[in-house]
Amino acid sequence: MSLQEPSQGGPASSSNSLDMNGRCICPSLSYSPASSPQSSPRMPRRPTVESHHVSITGLQDCVQLNQYTLKDEIGKGSYGVVKLAYNENDNTYYAMKVLSKKKLIRQAGFPRRPPPRGA
């Protein structure tokens, strides 16, 4: 028996249908054995921690930015770089995008600020 031939009472019964690849789509199940176009549930995000004071320390091989230790560069893009960042508070590694304000302004097409008058 193939998936195209529905059987009595099986997962591919008459109330179910097949997708374009011949996989069974079972709407009566709380889960679907086939990939679903809907996204899977995500873990809730932790609230963003705002800081009004920034502490930057230059060490021998890395930069300390508040609780993050910036390590190696792991990527590069049009507007800046991505660095490996270690959070000392929760002992977790993160990817931190470091944007260049100069590149952002240049890409957006903003003209340079004119010199002050009377100078």
PDB file of C-alpha atoms in Angstrom:
ATOM      1  CA  MET A   1       0.000   0.000   0.000  1.00  0.00           C
ATOM      2  CA  SER A   2       1.317   3.485  -0.830  1.00  0.00           C
ATOM      3  CA  LEU A   3       0.502   6.861   0.706  1.00  0.00           C
ATOM      4  CA  GLN A   4      -1.585   7.713  -2.334  1.00  0.00           C
ATOM      5  CA  GLU A   5      -3.957   4.836  -1.525  1.00  0.00           C
ATOM      6  CA  PRO A   6      -5.801   5.746   1.700  1.00  0.00           C
ATOM      7  CA  SER A   7      -6.590   2.842   3.979  1.00  0.00           C
ATOM      8  CA  GLN A   8      -9.507   2.418   6.353  1.00  0.00           C
ATOM      9  CA  GLY A   9      -8.847   4.110   9.713  1.00  0.00           C
ATOM     10  CA  GLY A  10      -5.146   4.851   9.058  1.00  0.00           C
ATOM     11  CA  PRO A  11      -3.495   8.272   9.158  1.00  0.00           C
ATOM     12  CA  ALA A  12      -4.288   8.771   5.463  1.00  0.00           C
ATOM     13  CA  SER A  13      -8.013   8.089   5.841  1.00  0.00           C
ATOM     14  CA  SER A  14     -10.670   9.846   3.759  1.00  0.00           C
ATOM     15  CA  SER A  15     -10.851  12.952   6.033  1.00  0.00           C
ATOM     16  CA  ASN A  16      -7.139  13.605   5.467  1.00  0.00           C
ATOM     17  CA  SER A  17      -5.390  14.730   2.308  1.00  0.00           C
ATOM     18  CA  LEU A  18      -1.962  14.557   0.748  1.00  0.00           C
ATOM     19  CA  ASP A  19       0.335  17.477   0.059  1.00  0.00           C
ATOM     20  CA  MET A  20       2.192  18.012  -3.234  1.00  0.00           C
ATOM     21  CA  ASN A  21       4.950  15.619  -2.117  1.00  0.00           C
ATOM     22  CA  GLY A  22       2.480  12.845  -1.297  1.00  0.00           C
ATOM     23  CA  ARG A  23       2.809  13.281   2.470  1.00  0.00           C
ATOM     24  CA  CYS A  24      -0.251  12.917   4.668  1.00  0.00           C
ATOM     25  CA  ILE A  25      -1.783  16.088   6.109  1.00  0.00           C
ATOM     26  CA  CYS A  26      -3.803  15.170   9.182  1.00  0.00           C
ATOM     27  CA  PRO A  27      -5.901  18.144  10.389  1.00  0.00           C
ATOM     28  CA  SER A  28      -7.588  16.014  13.089  1.00  0.00           C
ATOM     29  CA  LEU A  29      -4.278  15.535  14.911  1.00  0.00           C
ATOM     30  CA  SER A  30      -2.929  18.131  17.342  1.00  0.00           C
ATOM     31  CA  TYR A  31       0.356  17.811  15.462  1.00  0.00           C
ATOM     32  CA  SER A  32       0.980  17.239  11.798  1.00  0.00           C
ATOM     33  CA  PRO A  33       3.525  14.673  10.596  1.00  0.00           C
ATOM     34  CA  ALA A  34       4.107  16.857   7.542  1.00  0.00           C
ATOM     35  CA  SER A  35       5.834  20.199   7.709  1.00  0.00           C
ATOM     36  CA  SER A  36       3.398  22.958   8.561  1.00  0.00           C
ATOM     37  CA  PRO A  37       3.317  26.399   6.903  1.00  0.00           C
ATOM     38  CA  GLN A  38       2.660  27.905  10.339  1.00  0.00           C
ATOM     39  CA  SER A  39       5.642  28.730  12.506  1.00  0.00           C
ATOM     40  CA  SER A  40       6.432  26.685  15.574  1.00  0.00           C
ATOM     41  CA  PRO A  41       5.881  28.210  19.007  1.00  0.00           C
ATOM     42  CA  ARG A  42       8.883  30.134  20.280  1.00  0.00           C
ATOM     43  CA  MET A  43      10.289  30.632  23.713  1.00  0.00           C
ATOM     44  CA  PRO A  44       9.235  33.991  25.152  1.00  0.00           C
ATOM     45  CA  ARG A  45      11.949  36.624  24.885  1.00  0.00           C
ATOM     46  CA  ARG A  46      13.563  37.994  27.978  1.00  0.00           C
ATOM     47  CA  PRO A  47      12.898  41.712  28.431  1.00  0.00           C
ATOM     48  CA  THR A  48      15.512  44.062  27.026  1.00  0.00           C
ATOM     49  CA  VAL A  49      17.801  45.528  29.661  1.00  0.00           C
ATOM     50  CA  GLU A  50      18.357  49.239  29.105  1.00  0.00           C
ATOM     51  CA  SER A  51      21.515  50.879  30.314  1.00  0.00           C
ATOM     52  CA  HIS A  52      22.065  54.621  30.568  1.00  0.00           C
ATOM     53  CA  HIS A  53      25.731  54.185  31.485  1.00  0.00           C
ATOM     54  CA  VAL A  54      28.195  52.399  29.222  1.00  0.00           C
ATOM     55  CA  SER A  55      31.547  51.199  30.448  1.00  0.00           C
ATOM     56  CA  ILE A  56      34.143  50.343  27.783  1.00  0.00           C
ATOM     57  CA  THR A  57      37.462  48.831  28.803  1.00  0.00           C
ATOM     58  CA  GLY A  58      40.218  47.889  26.363  1.00  0.00           C
ATOM     59  CA  LEU A  59      42.000  44.728  27.448  1.00  0.00           C
ATOM     60  CA  GLN A  60      44.905  42.941  25.743  1.00  0.00           C
ATOM     61  CA  ASP A  61      42.955  40.717  23.348  1.00  0.00           C
ATOM     62  CA  CYS A  62      39.352  41.931  23.711  1.00  0.00           C
ATOM     63  CA  VAL A  63      37.067  44.830  24.625  1.00  0.00           C
ATOM     64  CA  GLN A  64      34.805  44.847  27.695  1.00  0.00           C
ATOM     65  CA  LEU A  65      31.431  46.549  27.064  1.00  0.00           C
ATOM     66  CA  ASN A  66      29.375  46.543  30.281  1.00  0.00           C
ATOM     67  CA  GLN A  67      28.834  42.842  31.098  1.00  0.00           C
ATOM     68  CA  TYR A  68      29.904  41.674  27.617  1.00  0.00           C
ATOM     69  CA  THR A  69      33.420  40.698  26.618  1.00  0.00           C
ATOM     70  CA  LEU A  70      33.783  41.169  22.849  1.00  0.00           C
ATOM     71  CA  LYS A  71      35.939  38.435  21.376  1.00  0.00           C
ATOM     72  CA  ASP A  72      36.609  37.479  17.747  1.00  0.00           C
ATOM     73  CA  GLU A  73      34.932  38.881  14.649  1.00  0.00           C
ATOM     74  CA  ILE A  74      32.580  36.219  13.281  1.00  0.00           C
ATOM     75  CA  GLY A  75      30.994  38.104  10.387  1.00  0.00           C
ATOM     76  CA  LYS A  76      31.057  41.261   8.321  1.00  0.00           C
ATOM     77  CA  GLY A  77      28.355  43.150   6.453  1.00  0.00           C
ATOM     78  CA  SER A  78      27.580  46.419   4.712  1.00  0.00           C
ATOM     79  CA  TYR A  79      26.956  48.369   7.898  1.00  0.00           C
ATOM     80  CA  GLY A  80      29.389  46.854  10.386  1.00  0.00           C
ATOM     81  CA  VAL A  81      30.722  43.647  11.905  1.00  0.00           C
ATOM     82  CA  VAL A  82      29.383  40.802  14.055  1.00  0.00           C
ATOM     83  CA  LYS A  83      31.484  39.840  17.050  1.00  0.00           C
ATOM     84  CA  LEU A  84      31.365  36.944  19.465  1.00  0.00           C
ATOM     85  CA  ALA A  85      30.279  38.393  22.821  1.00  0.00           C
ATOM     86  CA  TYR A  86      30.463  36.626  26.190  1.00  0.00           C
ATOM     87  CA  ASN A  87      27.963  37.710  28.849  1.00  0.00           C
ATOM     88  CA  GLU A  88      29.617  37.388  32.238  1.00  0.00           C
ATOM     89  CA  ASN A  89      26.275  37.637  34.089  1.00  0.00           C
ATOM     90  CA  ASP A  90      24.731  34.477  32.629  1.00  0.00           C
ATOM     91  CA  ASN A  91      27.869  32.747  31.236  1.00  0.00           C
ATOM     92  CA  THR A  92      26.438  32.668  27.701  1.00  0.00           C
ATOM     93  CA  TYR A  93      27.922  33.493  24.298  1.00  0.00           C
ATOM     94  CA  TYR A  94      26.001  35.819  21.993  1.00  0.00           C
ATOM     95  CA  ALA A  95      26.519  37.344  18.557  1.00  0.00           C
ATOM     96  CA  MET A  96      26.711  41.146  18.822  1.00  0.00           C
ATOM     97  CA  LYS A  97      26.256  43.323  15.753  1.00  0.00           C
ATOM     98  CA  VAL A  98      28.476  46.411  15.913  1.00  0.00           C
ATOM     99  CA  LEU A  99      27.162  49.050  13.516  1.00  0.00           C
ATOM    100  CA  SER A 100      29.197  51.859  12.036  1.00  0.00           C
ATOM    101  CA  LYS A 101      27.240  55.098  12.355  1.00  0.00           C
ATOM    102  CA  LYS A 102      29.421  56.600   9.626  1.00  0.00           C
ATOM    103  CA  LYS A 103      28.511  53.804   7.168  1.00  0.00           C
ATOM    104  CA  LEU A 104      24.809  54.015   8.056  1.00  0.00           C
ATOM    105  CA  ILE A 105      24.692  57.762   7.399  1.00  0.00           C
ATOM    106  CA  ARG A 106      26.654  57.395   4.158  1.00  0.00           C
ATOM    107  CA  GLN A 107      24.408  54.549   2.888  1.00  0.00           C
ATOM    108  CA  ALA A 108      21.241  56.502   3.759  1.00  0.00           C
ATOM    109  CA  GLY A 109      22.471  59.361   1.579  1.00  0.00           C
ATOM    110  CA  PHE A 110      22.485  62.061   4.223  1.00  0.00           C
ATOM    111  CA  PRO A 111      24.754  64.946   3.248  1.00  0.00           C
ATOM    112  CA  ARG A 112      27.611  65.911   5.500  1.00  0.00           C
ATOM    113  CA  ARG A 113      26.870  68.487   8.145  1.00  0.00           C
ATOM    114  CA  PRO A 114      27.918  71.955   6.932  1.00  0.00           C
ATOM    115  CA  PRO A 115      30.620  73.771   8.907  1.00  0.00           C
ATOM    116  CA  PRO A 116      29.336  76.137  11.607  1.00  0.00           C
ATOM    117  CA  ARG A 117      28.702  79.741  10.526  1.00  0.00           C
ATOM    118  CA  GLY A 118      31.150  82.427  11.467  1.00  0.00           C
ATOM    119  CA  ALA A 119      34.052  80.054  11.776  1.00  0.00           C
TER     120      ALA A 119
END
